[in-house]
Short mmCIF file of C-alpha atoms in Angstrom, two decimals:
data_model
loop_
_atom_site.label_atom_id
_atom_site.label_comp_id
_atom_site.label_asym_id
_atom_site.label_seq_id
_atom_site.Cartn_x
_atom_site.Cartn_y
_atom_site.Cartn_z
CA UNK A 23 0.00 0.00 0.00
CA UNK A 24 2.80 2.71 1.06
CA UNK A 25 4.16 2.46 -2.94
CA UNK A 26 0.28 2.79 -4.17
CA UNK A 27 -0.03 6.00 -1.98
CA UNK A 28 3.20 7.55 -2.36
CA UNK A 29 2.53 7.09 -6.26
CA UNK A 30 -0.50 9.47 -6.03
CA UNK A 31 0.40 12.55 -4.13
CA UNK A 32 2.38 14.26 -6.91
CA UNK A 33 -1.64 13.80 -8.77
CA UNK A 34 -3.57 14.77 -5.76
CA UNK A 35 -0.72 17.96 -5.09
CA UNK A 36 -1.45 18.79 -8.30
CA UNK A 37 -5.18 18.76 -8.91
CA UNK A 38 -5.55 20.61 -5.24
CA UNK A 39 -3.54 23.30 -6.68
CA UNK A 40 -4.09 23.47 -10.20
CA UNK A 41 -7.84 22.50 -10.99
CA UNK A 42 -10.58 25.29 -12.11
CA UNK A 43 -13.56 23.74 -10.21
CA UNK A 44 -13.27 25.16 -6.68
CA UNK A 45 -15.60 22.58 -5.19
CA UNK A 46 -13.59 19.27 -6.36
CA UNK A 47 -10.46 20.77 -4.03
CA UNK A 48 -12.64 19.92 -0.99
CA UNK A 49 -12.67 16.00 -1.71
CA UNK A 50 -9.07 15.86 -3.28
CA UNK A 51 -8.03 17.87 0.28
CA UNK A 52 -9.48 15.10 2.51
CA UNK A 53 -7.98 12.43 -0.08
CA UNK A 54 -4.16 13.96 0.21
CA UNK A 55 -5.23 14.49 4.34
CA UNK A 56 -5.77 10.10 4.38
CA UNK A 57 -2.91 9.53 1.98
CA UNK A 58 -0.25 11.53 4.21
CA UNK A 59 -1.50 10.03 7.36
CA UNK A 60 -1.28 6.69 5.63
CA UNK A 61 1.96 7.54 5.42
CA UNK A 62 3.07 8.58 8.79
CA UNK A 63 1.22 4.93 10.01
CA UNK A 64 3.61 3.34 7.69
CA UNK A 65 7.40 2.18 7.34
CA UNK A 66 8.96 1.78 4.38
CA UNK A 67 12.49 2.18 3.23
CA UNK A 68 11.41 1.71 -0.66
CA UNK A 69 8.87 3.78 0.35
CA UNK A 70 10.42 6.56 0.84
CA UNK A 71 12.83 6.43 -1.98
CA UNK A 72 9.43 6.99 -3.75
CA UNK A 73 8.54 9.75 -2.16
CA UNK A 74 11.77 11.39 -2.90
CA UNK A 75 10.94 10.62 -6.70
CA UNK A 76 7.51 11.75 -6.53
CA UNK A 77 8.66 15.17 -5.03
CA UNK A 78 11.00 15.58 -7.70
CA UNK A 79 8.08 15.23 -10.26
CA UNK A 80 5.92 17.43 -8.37
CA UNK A 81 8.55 19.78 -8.16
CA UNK A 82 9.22 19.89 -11.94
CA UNK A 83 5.59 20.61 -12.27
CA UNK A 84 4.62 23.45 -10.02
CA UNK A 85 8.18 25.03 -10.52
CA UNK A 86 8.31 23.87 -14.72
CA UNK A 87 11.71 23.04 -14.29
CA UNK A 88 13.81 22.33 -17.33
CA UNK A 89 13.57 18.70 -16.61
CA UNK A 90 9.83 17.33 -19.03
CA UNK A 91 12.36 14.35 -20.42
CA UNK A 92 13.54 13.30 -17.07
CA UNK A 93 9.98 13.54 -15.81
CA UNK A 94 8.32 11.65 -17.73
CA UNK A 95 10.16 8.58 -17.07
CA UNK A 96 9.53 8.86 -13.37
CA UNK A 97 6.94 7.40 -13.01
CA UNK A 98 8.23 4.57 -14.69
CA UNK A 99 11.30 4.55 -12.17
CA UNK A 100 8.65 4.46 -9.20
CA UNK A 101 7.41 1.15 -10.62
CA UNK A 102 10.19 -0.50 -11.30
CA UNK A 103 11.39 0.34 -7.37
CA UNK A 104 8.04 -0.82 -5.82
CA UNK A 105 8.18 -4.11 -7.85
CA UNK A 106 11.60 -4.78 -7.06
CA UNK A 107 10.66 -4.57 -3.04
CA UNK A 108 7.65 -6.68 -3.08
CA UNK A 109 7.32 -10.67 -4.44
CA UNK A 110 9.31 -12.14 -7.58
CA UNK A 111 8.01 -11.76 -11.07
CA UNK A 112 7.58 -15.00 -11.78
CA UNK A 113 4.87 -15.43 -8.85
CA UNK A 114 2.51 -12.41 -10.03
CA UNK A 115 2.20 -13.57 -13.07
CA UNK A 116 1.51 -17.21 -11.95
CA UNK A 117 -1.19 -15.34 -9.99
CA UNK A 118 -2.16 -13.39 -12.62
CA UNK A 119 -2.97 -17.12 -14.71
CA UNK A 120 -4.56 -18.33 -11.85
CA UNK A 121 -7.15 -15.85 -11.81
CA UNK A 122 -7.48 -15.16 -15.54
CA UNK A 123 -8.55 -19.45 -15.52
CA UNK A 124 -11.22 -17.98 -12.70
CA UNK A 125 -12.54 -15.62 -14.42
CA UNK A 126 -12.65 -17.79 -17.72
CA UNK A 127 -15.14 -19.82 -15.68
CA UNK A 128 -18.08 -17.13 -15.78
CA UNK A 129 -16.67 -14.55 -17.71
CA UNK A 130 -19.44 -12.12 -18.66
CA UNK A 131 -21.42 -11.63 -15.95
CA UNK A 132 -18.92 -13.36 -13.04
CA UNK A 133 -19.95 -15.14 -9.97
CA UNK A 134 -22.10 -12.57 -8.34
CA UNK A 135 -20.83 -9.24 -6.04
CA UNK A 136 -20.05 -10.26 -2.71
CA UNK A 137 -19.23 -14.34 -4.04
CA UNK A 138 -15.84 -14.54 -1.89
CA UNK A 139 -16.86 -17.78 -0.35
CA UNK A 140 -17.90 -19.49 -3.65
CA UNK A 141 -14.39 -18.14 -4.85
CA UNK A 142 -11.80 -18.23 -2.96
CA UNK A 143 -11.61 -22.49 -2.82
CA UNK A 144 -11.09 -22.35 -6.61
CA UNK A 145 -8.18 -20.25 -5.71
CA UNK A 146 -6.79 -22.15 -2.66
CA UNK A 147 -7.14 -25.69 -5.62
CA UNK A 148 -4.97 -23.52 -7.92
CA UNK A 149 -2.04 -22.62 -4.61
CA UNK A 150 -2.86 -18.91 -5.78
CA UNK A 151 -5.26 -17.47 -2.98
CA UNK A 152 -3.06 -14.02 -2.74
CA UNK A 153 -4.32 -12.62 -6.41
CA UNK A 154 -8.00 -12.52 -5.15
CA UNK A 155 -7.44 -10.96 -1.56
CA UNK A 156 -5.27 -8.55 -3.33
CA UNK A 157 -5.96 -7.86 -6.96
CA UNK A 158 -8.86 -5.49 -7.54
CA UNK A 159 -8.74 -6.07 -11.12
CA UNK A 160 -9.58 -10.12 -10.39
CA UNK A 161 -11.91 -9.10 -7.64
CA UNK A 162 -14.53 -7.13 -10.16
CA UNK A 163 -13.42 -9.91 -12.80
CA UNK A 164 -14.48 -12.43 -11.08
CA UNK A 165 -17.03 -11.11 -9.33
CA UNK A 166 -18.86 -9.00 -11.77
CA UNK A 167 -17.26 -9.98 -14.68
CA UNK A 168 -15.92 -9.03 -17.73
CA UNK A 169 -18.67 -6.32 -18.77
CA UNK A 170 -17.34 -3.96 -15.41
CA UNK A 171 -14.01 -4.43 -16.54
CA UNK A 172 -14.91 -2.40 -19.83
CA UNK A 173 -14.86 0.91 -16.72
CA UNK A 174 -11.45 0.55 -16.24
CA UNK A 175 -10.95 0.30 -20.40
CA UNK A 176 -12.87 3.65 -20.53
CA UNK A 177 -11.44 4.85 -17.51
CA UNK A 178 -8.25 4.39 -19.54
CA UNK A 179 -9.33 5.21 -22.99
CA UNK A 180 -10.07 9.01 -21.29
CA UNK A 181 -6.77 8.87 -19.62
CA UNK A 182 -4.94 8.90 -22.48
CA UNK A 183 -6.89 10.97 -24.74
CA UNK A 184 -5.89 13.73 -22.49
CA UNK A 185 -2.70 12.81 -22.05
CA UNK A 186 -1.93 13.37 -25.90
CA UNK A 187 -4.60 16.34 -26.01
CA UNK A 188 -3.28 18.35 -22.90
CA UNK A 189 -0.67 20.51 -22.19
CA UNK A 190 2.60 19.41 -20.56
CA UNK A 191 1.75 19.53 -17.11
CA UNK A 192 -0.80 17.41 -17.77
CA UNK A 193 0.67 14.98 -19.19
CA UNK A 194 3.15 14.70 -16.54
CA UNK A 195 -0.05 14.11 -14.20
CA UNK A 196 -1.60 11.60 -17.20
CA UNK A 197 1.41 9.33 -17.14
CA UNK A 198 1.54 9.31 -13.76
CA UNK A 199 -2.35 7.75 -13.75
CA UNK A 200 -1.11 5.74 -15.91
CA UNK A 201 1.72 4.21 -13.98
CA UNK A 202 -0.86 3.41 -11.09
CA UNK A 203 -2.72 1.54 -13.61
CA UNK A 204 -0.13 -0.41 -15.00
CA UNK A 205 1.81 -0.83 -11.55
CA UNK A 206 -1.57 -2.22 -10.33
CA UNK A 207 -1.70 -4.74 -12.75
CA UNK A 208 1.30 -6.32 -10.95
CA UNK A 209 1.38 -5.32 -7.13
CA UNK A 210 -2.75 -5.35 -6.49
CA UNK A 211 -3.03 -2.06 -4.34
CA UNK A 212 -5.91 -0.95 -6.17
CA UNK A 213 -7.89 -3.74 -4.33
CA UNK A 214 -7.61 -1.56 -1.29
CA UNK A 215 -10.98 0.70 -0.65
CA UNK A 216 -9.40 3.89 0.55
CA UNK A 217 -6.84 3.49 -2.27
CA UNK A 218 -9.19 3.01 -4.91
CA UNK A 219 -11.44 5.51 -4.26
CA UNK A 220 -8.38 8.08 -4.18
CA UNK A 221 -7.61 7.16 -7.24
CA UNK A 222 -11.04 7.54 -8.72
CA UNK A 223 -11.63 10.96 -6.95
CA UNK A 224 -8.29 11.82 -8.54
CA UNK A 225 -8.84 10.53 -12.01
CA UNK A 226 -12.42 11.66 -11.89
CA UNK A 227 -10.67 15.54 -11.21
CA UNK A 228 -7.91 14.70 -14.28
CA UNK A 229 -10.58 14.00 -16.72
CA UNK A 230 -13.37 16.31 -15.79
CA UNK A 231 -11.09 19.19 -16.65
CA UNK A 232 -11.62 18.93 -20.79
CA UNK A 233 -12.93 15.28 -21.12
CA UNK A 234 -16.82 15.39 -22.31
CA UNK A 235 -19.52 12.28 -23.26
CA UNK A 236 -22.36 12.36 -24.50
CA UNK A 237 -25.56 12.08 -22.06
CA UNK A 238 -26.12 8.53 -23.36
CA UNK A 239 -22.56 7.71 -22.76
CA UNK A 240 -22.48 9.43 -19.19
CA UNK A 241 -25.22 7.21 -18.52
CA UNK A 242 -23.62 4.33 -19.53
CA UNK A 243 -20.37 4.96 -17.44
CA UNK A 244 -22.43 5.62 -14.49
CA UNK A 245 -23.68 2.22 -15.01
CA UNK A 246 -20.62 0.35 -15.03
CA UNK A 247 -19.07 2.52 -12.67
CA UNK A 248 -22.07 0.92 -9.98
CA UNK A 249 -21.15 -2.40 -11.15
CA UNK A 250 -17.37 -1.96 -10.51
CA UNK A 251 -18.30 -0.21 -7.07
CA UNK A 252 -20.36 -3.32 -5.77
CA UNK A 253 -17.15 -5.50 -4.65
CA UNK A 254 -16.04 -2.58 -2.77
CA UNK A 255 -19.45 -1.99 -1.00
CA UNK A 256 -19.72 -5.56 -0.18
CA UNK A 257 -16.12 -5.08 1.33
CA UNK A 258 -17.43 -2.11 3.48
CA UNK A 259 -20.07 -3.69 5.08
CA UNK A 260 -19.25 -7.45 5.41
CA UNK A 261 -15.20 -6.31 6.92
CA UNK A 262 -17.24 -4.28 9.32
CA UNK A 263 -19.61 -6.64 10.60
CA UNK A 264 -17.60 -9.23 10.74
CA UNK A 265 -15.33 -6.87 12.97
CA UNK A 266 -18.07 -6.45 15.15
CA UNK A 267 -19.05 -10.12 15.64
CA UNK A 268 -15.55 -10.89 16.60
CA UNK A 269 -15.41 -7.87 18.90
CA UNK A 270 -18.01 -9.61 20.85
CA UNK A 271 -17.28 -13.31 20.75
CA UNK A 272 -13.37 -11.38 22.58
CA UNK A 273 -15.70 -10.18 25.22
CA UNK A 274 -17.52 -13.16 25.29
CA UNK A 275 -14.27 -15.11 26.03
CA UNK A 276 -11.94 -12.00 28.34
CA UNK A 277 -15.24 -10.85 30.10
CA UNK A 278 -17.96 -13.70 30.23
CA UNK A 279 -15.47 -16.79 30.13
CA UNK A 280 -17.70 -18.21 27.62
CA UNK A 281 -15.73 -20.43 25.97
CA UNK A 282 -18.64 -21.61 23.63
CA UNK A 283 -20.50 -18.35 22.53
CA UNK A 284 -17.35 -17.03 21.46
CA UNK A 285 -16.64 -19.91 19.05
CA UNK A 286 -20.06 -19.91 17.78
CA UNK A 287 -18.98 -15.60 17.40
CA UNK A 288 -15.54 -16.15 15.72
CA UNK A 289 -17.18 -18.83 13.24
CA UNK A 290 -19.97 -16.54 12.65
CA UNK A 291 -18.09 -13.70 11.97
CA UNK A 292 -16.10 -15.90 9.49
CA UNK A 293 -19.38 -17.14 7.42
CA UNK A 294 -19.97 -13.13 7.21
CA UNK A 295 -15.99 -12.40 6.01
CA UNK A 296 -12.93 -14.31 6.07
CA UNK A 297 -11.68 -11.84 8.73
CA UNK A 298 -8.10 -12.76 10.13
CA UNK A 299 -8.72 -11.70 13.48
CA UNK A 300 -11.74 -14.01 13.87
CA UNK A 301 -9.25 -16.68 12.07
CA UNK A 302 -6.80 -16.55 14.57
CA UNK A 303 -8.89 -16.12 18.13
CA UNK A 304 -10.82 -19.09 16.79
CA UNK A 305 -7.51 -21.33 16.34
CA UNK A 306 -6.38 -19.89 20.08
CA UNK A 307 -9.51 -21.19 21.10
CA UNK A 308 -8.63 -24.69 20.09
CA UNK A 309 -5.05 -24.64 20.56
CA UNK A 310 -5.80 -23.77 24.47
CA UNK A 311 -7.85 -26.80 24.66
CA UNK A 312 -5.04 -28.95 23.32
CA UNK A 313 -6.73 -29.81 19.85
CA UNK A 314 -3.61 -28.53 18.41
CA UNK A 315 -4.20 -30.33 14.79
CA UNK A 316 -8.04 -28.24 14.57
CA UNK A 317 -5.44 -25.47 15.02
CA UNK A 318 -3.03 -25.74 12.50
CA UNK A 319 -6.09 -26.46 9.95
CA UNK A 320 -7.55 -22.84 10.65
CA UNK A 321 -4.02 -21.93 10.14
CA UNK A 322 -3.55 -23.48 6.56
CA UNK A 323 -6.73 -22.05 5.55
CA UNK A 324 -6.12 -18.76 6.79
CA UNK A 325 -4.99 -15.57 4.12
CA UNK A 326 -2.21 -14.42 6.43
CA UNK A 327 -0.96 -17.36 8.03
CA UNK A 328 1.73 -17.86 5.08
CA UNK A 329 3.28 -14.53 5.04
CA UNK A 330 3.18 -14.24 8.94
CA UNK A 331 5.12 -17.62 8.84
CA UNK A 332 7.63 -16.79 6.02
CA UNK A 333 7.86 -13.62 7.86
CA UNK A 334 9.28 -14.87 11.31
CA UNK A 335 10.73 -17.58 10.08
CA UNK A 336 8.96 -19.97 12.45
CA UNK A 337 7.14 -23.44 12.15
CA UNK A 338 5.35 -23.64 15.66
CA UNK A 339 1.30 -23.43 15.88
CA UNK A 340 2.12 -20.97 19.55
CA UNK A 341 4.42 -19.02 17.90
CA UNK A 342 2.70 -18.39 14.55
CA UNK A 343 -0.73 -17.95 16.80
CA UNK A 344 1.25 -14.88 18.64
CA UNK A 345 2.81 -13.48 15.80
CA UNK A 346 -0.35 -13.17 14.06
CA UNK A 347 -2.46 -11.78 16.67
CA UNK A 348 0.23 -9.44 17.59
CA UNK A 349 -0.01 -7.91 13.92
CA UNK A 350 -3.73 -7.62 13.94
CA UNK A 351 -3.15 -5.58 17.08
CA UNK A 352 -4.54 -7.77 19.91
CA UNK A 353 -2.16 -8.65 22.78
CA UNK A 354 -1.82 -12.95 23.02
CA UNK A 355 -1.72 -12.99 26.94
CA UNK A 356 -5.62 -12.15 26.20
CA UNK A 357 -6.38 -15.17 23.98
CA UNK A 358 -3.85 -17.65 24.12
CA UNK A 359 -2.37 -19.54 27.02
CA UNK A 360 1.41 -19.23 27.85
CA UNK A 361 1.82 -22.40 29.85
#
């Protein structure tokens, strides 16, 4: 996420500062406000050698240095450092197949908005369960399918009629949208909500300043544009009630010492989202009993489990159970014995 973010403030910087329509600076404002808090909440040595890039392009655009060569290929240099921080090649793309053979499956209208749990087992059978939980562009697909993907292609399509319409500073910002796009295709940031709907807000600015449609086409965009939107709705709501199901099955357990109502709370808040919270509180629950093999399953099957294990280098059910509630923010003297 800290590449996805840093890549956007030269665009929001920009379109606060430099667009006609008074009233769109108001929602850009509160978008650069959450991406430079993002930042502060996050560490990231690549990250900030992509900050340092991205004020150099904002730089050469408010202050028209003598550098439009050197800017333009910025954004491609931003890429190429977030790629090179995050998983090999080889692996996104394998990902990338994976969920293009999903999508094949239904591919007009997809599997329905809010079909994660008819999903995600066809992408656990093909080893590639990371694409979904993080690719936007395979979340709508497969979802939705490929009818809200034709948003994006206009999306694009508007992008770059600017970008060869406008003047230079604006094609500086165009190429920049751009890179998200094309970055995105690779790192899946854009499946983030808060990121996504900064870079519509953004985009949405970039175009409205000279791009027009007709009042049939309009129509049609704001169509699709609800289509591509449901995923993310259905992420709202079912993340947040799932987090408030497993808030209560934790007071069920640290309060109420009900051992039972909590797991019938962590499981419910599970059928509602695969939230990793409820994921791991559920396999302390059973790992304090001593059914350390129910456990591990919840483990296998969880979204996090591999990267918290690759991450500390350990093989233990304990020690991956602490890690992992540690990084979800919940202290493991609460749910898990240290006998």
């Amino acid at each position: 996420m800290n590449g996805f973010y840093l890549l956007i403030i030269p665009l929001a910087i920009y379109e606060l500062t430099k667009h006609k329509n008074q009233r769109m600076k108001y929602p850009l404002f509160a978008s650069l406000l959450l991406i430079l808090i993002s930042f502060l909440l996050t560490q990231s040595i690549w990250g900030t050698a992509v900050l340092i890039l991205s004020l150099i392009l904002t730089l050469s655009i408010h202050f028209k240095l003598k550098v439009p060569k050197v800017a333009y290929f910025i954004p491609l240099l931003r890429i190429v450092i977030v790629l090179l921080s995050g998983y090999d090649i080889t692996e996104r793309l394998s990902w990338l197949g994976a969920g293009i053979k999903i999508i094949s499956k239904r591919p007009l209208f997809g599997f329905g908005p809010g079909s994660r749990a008819q999903i995600l087992p066809l992408f656990t059978e093909a080893k590639s369960l990371s694409i979904y939980i993080h690719s936007y562009f395979i979340q709508i697909g497969a979802e939705t399918g490929l009818i809200s993907l034709l948003g994006i292609i206009i999306l694009l399509w508007g992008i770059l009629k600017e970008l060869f319409s406008g003047d230079e500073e604006r094609k500086v910002a165009g190429i920049s949208l751009i890179s998200v796009l094309v970055y995105n295709f690779l790192e899946y940031n854009l499946s983030v909500p808060l990121v996504y709907l900064t870079f519509a807000l953004i985009s949405g600015a970039y175009l409205n300043a000279s791009f027009s449609l007709s009042v049939f086409k309009n129509k049609i965009l704001a169509v699709l544009s609800i289509v591509m939107l449901t995923p993310l709705l259905y992420y709202f709501t079912a993340h947040y009630l799932s987090a408030l199901v497993f808030s209560a099955g934790r007071h069920e357990i640290l309060h109420n010492k009900d051992r039972i109502r909590a797991e019938e709370l962590y499981k419910s808040s599970l059928e509602i989202y695969p939230f990793p919270p409820s994921e791991y509180a559920l396999a302390a629950l059973y790992f304090n009993e001593g059914n350390n093999s129910q456990a591990e399953i919840i483990i296998q099957q969880s979204q996090s489990a591999n990267l918290i294990d690759k991450t500390t280098k350990r093989s233990g059910t304990k020690e991956i159970l602490s890690t992992g509630l540690i990084q979800f923010g919940i202290d493991p003297l609460e749910l898990l014995n240290q006998d």
